[in-house]
PDB file of C-alpha atoms and ligand atoms in Angstrom:
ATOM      1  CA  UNK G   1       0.000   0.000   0.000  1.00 52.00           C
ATOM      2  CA  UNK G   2       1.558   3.690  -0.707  1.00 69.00           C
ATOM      3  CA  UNK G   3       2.816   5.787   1.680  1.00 85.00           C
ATOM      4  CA  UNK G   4      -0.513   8.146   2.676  1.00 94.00           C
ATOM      5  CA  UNK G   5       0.314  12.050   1.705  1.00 98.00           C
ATOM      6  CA  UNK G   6       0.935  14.372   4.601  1.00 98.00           C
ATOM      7  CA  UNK G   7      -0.492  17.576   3.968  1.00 98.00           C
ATOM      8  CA  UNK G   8       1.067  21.385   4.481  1.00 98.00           C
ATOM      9  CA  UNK G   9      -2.083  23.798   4.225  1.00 98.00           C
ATOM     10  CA  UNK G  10      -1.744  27.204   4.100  1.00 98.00           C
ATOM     11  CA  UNK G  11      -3.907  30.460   2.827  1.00 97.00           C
ATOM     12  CA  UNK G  12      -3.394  34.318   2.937  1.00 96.00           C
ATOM     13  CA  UNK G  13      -6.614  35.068   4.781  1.00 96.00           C
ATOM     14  CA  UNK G  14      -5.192  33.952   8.183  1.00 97.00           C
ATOM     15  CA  UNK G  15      -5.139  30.524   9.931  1.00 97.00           C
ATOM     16  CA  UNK G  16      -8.725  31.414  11.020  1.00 97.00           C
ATOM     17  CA  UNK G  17     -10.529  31.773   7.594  1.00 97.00           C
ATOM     18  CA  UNK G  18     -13.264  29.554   6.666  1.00 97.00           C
ATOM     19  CA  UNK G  19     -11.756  29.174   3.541  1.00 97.00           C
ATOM     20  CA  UNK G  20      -8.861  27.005   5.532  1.00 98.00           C
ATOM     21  CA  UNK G  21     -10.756  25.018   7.373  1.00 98.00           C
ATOM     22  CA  UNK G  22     -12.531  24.014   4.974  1.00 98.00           C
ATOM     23  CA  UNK G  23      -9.892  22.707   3.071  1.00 98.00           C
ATOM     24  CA  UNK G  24      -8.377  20.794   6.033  1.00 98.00           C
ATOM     25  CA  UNK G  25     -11.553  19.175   6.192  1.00 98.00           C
ATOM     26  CA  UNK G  26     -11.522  17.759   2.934  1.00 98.00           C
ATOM     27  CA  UNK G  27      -7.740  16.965   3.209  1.00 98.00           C
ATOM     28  CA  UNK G  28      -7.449  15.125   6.151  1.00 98.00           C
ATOM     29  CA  UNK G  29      -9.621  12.199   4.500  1.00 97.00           C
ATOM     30  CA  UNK G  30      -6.560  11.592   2.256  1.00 98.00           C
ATOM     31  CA  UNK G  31      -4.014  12.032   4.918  1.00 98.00           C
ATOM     32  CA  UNK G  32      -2.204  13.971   7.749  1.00 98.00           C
ATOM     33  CA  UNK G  33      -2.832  17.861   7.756  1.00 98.00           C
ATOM     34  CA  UNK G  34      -0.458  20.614   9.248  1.00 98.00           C
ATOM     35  CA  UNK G  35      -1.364  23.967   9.302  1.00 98.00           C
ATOM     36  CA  UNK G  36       1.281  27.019   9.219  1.00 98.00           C
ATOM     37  CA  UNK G  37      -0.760  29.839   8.147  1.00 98.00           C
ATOM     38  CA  UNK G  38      -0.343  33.987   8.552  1.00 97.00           C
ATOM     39  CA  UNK G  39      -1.901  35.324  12.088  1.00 97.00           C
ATOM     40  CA  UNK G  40      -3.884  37.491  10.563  1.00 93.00           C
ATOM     41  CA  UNK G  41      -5.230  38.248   6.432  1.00 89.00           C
ATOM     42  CA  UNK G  42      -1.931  38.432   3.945  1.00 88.00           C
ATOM     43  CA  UNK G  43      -3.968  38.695   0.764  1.00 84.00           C
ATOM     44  CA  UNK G  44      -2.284  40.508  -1.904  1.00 81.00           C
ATOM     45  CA  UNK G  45       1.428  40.283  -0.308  1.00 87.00           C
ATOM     46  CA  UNK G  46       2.152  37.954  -3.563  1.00 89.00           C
ATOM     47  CA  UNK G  47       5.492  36.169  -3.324  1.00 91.00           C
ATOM     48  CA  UNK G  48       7.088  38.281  -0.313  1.00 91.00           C
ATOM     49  CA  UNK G  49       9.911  36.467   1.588  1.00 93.00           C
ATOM     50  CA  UNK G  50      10.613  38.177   5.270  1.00 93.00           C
ATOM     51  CA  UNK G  51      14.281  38.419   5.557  1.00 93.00           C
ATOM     52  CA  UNK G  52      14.983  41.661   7.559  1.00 93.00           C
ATOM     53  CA  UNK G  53      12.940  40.414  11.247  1.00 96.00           C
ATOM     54  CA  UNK G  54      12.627  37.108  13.074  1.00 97.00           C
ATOM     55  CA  UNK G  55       9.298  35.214  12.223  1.00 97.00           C
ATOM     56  CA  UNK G  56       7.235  33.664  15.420  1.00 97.00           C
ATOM     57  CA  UNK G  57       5.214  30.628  14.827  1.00 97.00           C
ATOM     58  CA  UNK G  58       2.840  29.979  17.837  1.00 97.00           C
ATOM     59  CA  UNK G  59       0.899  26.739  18.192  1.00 97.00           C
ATOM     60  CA  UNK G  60      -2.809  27.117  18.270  1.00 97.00           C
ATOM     61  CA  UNK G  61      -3.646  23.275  18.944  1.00 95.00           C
ATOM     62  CA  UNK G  62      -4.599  20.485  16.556  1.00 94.00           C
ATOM     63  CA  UNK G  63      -1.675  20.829  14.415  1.00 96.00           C
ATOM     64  CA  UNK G  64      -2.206  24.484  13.427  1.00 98.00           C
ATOM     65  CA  UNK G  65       0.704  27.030  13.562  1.00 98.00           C
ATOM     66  CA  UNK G  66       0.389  30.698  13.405  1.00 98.00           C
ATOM     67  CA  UNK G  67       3.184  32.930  12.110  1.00 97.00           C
ATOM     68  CA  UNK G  68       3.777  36.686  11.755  1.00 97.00           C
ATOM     69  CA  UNK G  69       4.344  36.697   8.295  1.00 96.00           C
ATOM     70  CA  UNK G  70       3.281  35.781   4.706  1.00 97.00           C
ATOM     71  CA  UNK G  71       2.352  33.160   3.202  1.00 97.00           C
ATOM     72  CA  UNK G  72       5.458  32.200   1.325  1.00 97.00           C
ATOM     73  CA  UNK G  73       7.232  32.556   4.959  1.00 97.00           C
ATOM     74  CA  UNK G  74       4.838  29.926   6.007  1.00 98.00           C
ATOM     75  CA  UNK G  75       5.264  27.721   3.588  1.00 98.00           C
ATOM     76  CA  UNK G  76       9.064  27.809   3.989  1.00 98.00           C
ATOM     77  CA  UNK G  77       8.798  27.294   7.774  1.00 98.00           C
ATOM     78  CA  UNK G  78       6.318  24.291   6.811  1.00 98.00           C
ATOM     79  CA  UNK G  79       8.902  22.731   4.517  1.00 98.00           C
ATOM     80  CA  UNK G  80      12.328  23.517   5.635  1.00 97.00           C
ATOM     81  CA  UNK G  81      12.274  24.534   9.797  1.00 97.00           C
ATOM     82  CA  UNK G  82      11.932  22.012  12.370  1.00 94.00           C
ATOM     83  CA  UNK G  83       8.315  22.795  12.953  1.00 96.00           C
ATOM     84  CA  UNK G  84       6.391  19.846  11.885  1.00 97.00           C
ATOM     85  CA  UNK G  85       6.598  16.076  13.387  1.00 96.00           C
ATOM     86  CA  UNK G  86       6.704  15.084   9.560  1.00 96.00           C
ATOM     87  CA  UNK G  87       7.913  15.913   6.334  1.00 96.00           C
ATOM     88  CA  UNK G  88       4.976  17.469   4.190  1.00 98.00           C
ATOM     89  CA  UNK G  89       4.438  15.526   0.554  1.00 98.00           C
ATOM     90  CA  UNK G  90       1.818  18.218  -0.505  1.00 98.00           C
ATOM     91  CA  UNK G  91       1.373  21.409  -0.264  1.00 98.00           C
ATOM     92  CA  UNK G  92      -2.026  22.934  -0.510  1.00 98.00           C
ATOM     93  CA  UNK G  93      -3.292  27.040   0.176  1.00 98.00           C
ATOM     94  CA  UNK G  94      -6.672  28.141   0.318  1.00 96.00           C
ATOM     95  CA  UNK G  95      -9.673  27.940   0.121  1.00 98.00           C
ATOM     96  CA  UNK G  96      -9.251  31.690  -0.675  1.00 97.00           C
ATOM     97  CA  UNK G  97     -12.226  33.789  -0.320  1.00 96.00           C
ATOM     98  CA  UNK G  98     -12.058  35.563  -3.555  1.00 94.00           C
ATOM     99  CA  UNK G  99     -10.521  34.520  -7.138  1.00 94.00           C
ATOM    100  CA  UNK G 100      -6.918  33.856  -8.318  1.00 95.00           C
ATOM    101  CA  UNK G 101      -7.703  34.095 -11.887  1.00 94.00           C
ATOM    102  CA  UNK G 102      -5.608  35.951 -15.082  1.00 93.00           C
ATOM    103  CA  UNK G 103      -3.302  38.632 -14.271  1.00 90.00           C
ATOM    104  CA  UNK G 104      -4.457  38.392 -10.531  1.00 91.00           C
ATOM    105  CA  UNK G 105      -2.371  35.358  -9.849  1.00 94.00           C
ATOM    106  CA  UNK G 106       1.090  37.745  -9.808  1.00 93.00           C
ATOM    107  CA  UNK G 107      -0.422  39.555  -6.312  1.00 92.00           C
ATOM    108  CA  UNK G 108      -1.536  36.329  -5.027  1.00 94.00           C
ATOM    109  CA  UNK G 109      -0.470  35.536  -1.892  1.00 96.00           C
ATOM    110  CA  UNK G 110      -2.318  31.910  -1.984  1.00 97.00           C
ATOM    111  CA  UNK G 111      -0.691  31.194  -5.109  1.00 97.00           C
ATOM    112  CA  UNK G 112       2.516  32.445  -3.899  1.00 97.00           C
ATOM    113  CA  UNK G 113       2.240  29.831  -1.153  1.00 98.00           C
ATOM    114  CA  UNK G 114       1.810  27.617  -3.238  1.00 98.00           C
ATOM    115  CA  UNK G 115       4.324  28.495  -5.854  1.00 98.00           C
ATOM    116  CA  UNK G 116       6.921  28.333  -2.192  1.00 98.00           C
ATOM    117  CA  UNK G 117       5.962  24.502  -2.231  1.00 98.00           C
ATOM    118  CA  UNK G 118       6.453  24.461  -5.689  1.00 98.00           C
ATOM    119  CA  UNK G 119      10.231  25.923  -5.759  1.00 97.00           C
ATOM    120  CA  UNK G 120      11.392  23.275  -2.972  1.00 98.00           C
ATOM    121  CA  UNK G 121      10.139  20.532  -4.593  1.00 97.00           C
ATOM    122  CA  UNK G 122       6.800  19.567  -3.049  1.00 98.00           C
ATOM    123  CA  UNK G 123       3.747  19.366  -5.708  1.00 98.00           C
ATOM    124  CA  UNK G 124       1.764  22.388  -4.404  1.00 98.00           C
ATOM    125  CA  UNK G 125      -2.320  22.880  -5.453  1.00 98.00           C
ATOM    126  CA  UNK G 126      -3.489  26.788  -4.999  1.00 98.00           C
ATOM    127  CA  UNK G 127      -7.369  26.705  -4.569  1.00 98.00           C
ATOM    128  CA  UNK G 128      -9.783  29.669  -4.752  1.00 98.00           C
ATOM    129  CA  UNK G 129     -13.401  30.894  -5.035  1.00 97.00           C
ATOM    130  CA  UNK G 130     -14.696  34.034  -6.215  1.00 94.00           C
ATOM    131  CA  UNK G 131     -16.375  36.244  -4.183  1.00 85.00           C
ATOM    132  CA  UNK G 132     -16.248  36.554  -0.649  1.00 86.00           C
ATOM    133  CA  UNK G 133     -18.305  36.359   2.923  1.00 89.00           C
ATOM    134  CA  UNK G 134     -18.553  32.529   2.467  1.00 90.00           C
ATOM    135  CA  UNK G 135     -19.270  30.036   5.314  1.00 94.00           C
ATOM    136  CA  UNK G 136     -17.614  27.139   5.971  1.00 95.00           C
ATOM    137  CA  UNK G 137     -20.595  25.049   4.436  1.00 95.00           C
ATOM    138  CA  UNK G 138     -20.780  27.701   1.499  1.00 95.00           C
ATOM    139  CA  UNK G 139     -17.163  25.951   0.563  1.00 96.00           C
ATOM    140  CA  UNK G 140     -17.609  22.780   1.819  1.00 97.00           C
ATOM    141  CA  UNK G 141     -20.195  22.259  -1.316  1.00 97.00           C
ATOM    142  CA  UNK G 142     -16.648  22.479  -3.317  1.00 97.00           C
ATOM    143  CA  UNK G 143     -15.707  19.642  -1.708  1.00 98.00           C
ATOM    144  CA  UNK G 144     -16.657  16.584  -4.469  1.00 98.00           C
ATOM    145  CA  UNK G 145     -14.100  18.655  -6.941  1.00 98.00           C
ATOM    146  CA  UNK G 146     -11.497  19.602  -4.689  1.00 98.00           C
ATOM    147  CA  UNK G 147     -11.348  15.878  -3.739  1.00 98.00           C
ATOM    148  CA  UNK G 148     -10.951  15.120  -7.290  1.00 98.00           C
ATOM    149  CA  UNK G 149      -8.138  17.329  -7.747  1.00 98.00           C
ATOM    150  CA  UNK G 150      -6.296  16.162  -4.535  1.00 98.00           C
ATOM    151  CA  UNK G 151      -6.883  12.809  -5.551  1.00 98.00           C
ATOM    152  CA  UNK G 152      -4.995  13.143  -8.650  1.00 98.00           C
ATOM    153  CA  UNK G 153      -2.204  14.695  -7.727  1.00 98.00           C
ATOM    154  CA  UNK G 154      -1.575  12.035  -4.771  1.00 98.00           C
ATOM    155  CA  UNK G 155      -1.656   9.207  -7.145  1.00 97.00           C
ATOM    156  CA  UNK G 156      -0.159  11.090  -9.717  1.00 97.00           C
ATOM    157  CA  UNK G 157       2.482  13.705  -8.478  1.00 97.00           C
ATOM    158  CA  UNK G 158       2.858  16.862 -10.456  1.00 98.00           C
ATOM    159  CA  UNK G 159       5.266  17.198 -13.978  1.00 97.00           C
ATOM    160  CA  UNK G 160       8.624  18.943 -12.226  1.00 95.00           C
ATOM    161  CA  UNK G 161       8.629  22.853 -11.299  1.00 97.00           C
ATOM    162  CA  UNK G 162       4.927  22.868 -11.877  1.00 98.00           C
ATOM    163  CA  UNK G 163       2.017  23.814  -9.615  1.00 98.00           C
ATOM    164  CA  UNK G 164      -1.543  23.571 -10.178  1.00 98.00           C
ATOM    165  CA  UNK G 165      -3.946  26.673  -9.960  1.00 98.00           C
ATOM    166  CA  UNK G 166      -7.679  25.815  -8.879  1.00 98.00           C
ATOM    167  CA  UNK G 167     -10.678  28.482  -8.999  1.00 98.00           C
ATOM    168  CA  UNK G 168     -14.152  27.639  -8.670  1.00 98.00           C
ATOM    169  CA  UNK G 169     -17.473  29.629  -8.954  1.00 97.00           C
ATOM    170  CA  UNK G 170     -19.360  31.034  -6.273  1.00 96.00           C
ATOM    171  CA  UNK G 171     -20.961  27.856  -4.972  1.00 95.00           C
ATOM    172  CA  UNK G 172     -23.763  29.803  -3.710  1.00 95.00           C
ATOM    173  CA  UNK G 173     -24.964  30.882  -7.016  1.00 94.00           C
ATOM    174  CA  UNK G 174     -25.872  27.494  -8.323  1.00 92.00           C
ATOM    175  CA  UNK G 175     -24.189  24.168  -9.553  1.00 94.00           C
ATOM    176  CA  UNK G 176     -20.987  24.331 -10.693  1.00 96.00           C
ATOM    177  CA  UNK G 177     -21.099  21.842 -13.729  1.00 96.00           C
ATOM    178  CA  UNK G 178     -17.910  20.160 -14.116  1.00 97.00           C
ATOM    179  CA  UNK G 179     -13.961  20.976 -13.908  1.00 98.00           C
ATOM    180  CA  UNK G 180     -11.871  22.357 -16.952  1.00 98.00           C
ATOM    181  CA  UNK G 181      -8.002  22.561 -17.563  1.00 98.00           C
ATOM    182  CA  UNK G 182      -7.586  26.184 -18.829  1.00 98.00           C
ATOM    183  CA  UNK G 183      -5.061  28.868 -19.086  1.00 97.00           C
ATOM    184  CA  UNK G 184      -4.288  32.582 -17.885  1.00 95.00           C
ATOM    185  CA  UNK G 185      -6.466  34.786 -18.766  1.00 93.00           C
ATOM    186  CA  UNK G 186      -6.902  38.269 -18.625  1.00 88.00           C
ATOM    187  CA  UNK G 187      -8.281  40.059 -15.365  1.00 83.00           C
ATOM    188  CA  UNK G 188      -6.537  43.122 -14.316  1.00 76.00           C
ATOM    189  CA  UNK G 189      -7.609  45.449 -10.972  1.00 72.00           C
ATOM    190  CA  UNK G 190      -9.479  48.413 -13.051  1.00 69.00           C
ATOM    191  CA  UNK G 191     -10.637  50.629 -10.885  1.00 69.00           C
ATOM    192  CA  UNK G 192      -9.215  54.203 -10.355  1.00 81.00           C
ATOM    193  CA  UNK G 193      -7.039  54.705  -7.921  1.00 87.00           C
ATOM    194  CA  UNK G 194      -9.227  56.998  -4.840  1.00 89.00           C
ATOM    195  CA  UNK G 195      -7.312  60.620  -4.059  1.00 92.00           C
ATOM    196  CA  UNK G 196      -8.607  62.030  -0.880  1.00 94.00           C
ATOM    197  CA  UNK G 197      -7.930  64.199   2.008  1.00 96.00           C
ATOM    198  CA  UNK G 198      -7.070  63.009   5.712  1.00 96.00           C
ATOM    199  CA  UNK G 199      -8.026  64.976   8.701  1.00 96.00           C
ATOM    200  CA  UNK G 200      -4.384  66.052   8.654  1.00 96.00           C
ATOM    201  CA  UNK G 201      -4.737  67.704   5.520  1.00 96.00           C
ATOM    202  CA  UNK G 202      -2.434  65.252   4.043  1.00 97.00           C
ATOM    203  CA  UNK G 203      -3.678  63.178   0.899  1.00 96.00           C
ATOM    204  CA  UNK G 204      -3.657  59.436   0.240  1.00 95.00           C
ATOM    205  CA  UNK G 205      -4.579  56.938  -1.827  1.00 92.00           C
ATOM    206  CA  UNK G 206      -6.602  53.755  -1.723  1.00 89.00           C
ATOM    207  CA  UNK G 207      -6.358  51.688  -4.363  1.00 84.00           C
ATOM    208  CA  UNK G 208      -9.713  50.174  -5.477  1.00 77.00           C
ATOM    209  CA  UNK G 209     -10.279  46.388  -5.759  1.00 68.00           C
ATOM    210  CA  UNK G 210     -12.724  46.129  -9.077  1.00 72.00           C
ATOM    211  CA  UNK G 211     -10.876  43.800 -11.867  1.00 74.00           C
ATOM    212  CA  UNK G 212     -11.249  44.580 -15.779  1.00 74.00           C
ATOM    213  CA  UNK G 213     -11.672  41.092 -16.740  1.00 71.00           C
ATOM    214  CA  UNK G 214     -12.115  39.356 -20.795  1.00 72.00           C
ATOM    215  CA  UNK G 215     -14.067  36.771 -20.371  1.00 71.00           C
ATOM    216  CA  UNK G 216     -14.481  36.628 -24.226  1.00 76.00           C
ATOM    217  CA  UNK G 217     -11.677  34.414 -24.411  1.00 90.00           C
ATOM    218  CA  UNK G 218     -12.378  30.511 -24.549  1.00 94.00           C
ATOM    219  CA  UNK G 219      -9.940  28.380 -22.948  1.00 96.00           C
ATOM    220  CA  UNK G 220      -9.024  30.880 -20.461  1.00 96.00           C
ATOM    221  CA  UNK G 221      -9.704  30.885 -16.205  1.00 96.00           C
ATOM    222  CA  UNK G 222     -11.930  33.738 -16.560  1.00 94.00           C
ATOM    223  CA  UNK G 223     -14.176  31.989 -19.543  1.00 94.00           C
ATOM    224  CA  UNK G 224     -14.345  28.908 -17.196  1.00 96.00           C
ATOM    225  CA  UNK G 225     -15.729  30.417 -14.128  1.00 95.00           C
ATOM    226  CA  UNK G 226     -18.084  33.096 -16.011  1.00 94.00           C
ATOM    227  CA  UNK G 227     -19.688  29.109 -17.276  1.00 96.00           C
ATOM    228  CA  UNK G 228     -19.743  27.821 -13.671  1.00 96.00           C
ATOM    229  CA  UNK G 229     -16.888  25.447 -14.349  1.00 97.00           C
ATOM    230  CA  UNK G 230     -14.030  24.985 -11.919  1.00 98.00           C
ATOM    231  CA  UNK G 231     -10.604  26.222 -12.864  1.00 98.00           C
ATOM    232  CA  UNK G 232      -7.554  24.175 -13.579  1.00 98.00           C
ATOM    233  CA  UNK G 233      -4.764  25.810 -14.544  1.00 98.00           C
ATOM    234  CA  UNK G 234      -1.074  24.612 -14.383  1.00 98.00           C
ATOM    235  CA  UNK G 235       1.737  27.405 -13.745  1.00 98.00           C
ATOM    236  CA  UNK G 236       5.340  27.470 -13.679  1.00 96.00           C
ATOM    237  CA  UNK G 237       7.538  30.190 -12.465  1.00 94.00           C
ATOM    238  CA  UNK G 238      10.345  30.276 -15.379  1.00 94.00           C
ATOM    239  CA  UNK G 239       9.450  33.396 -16.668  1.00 93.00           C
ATOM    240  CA  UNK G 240      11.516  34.006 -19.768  1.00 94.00           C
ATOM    241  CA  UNK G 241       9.802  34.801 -22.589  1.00 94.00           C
ATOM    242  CA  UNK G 242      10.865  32.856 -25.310  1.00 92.00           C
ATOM    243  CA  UNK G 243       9.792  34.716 -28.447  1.00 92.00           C
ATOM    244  CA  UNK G 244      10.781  38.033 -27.256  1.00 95.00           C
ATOM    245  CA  UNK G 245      14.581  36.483 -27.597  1.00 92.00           C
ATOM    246  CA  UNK G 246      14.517  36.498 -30.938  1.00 91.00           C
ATOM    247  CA  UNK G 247      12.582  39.818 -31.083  1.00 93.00           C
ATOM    248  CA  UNK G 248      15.411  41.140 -28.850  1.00 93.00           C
ATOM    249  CA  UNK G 249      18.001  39.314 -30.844  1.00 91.00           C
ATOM    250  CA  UNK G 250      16.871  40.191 -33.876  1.00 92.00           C
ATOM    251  CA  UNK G 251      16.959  44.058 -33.305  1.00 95.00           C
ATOM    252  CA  UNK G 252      20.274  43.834 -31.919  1.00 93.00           C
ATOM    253  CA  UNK G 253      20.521  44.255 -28.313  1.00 93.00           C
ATOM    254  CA  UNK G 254      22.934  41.774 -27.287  1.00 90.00           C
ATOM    255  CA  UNK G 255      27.082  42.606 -27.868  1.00 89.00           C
ATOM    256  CA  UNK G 256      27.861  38.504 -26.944  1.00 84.00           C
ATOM    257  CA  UNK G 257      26.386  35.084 -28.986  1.00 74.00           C
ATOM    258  CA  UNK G 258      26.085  33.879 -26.253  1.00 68.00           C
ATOM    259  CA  UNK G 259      22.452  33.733 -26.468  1.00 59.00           C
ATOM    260  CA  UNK G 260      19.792  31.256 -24.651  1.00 58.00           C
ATOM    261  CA  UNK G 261      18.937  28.414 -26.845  1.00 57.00           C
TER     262      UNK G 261
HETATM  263 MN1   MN X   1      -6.932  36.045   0.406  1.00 64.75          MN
END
């Protein structure tokens, strides 16, 4: 019989959040859940690594450890300090409360998590739903598809340097009708940034949380979700963009041939 997984769950809404406990829930049918999550909500801190203070990572009880700092930092506590009475196969973040679709997923601090599991070597699964203010029963009626998706990558790992990306529709606003494998789409925060005046007579800004997104686009996150299908998309974090070499090239930039094949 294989070795069951152990589990690493994490989020950016705090250890707290519905969203977390829910997917503990559904987790800990497969195997052995830890939890080293962020004290208090660290949405939007997207990949941030806390290098310049000491981190603190109090136990809560049943497994669960709180820490002063990101996501990502929890994640790397998870996988490399001597927190945990085991070593984590599987790293999983969420259940966010709000979506981690298109252009969104480079503020992420879920995804980030997960792309942390990802970078030392542990198949990591972001999941997310749009919208926000759900229960814990609101998310647990995700629970059929986010056992699916678990399942699969216990029996069958993840390709190398890959992690998987998992959004699903507001459960609350009907069925959601099956599970696609998709790609990046485009969703962008839109609104205007708000100028105002502080009692101080100083001025600040708030920048607003409304996305621009195309959900024109077949094949992408955003198309799945806006046809209540769940989200699958795999990500890597090589960034290079491969064509604009030879745009680059081709105009002249480089001095060297040494160029990347
Ligand atoms: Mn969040």
């Amino acid at each position: 019989m294989p070795t069951p997984p152990v589990f690493l769950i994490s989020n950016d809404d705090g250890y707290r959040a519905n969203g977390l406990a829910a997917l503990r829930e559904i987790a800990s049918q497969f195997g052995a859940c830890y939890t080293v999550a962020p004290d208090r909500e660290q949405s939007a801190t997207s990949h941030s690594l806390t290098l310049h203070r000491p981190l603190r990572a109090d136990p809560e009880g049943d497994g669960i450890w709180a820490v002063d700092g990101t996501p990502t930092d929890c994640v790397h506590l998870g996988l490399r300090a001597n927190l945990l009475p085991e070593r984590p196969t599987i790293v999983l973040t969420g259940i966010n409360h709000g979506s981690n679709l298109g252009d969104e997923v480079t503020y992420s601090g879920t995804v980030a998590g997960a792309m942390e599991g990802c970078l030392l070597g542990v198949p990591s699964i972001a999941f997310s739903c749009v919208s926000t203010g759900h229960s814990r029963d609101d998310l647990m009626q995700l629970a059929p598809w986010i056992e699916r998706v678990i399942a699969f990558v216990v029996e069958h790992g993840l390709p190398a340097g890959t992690l998987l990306n998992v959004n699903f529709p507001d459960p609350r606003r009907g069925e959601i009708v099956g599970i696609a494998l998709t790609r990046q789409g485009t969703r962008i925060y839109g609104a205007e940034v708000v100028e105002k005046t502080d009692p101080r007579h100083r001025t600040y800004y708030w920048i607003g949380g409304d996305v621009i997104d195309d959900p024109a686009e077949p094949g992408t996150d955003v198309h799945a979700i806006e046809h209540r299908l769940g989200s699958i998309t795999p990500l890597h974090l090589k960034l290079t963009n491969h064509a604009a070499l030879d745009w680059l090239q081709e105009r002249g930039l480089a001095t060297s041939k040494e160029t990347a094949p």
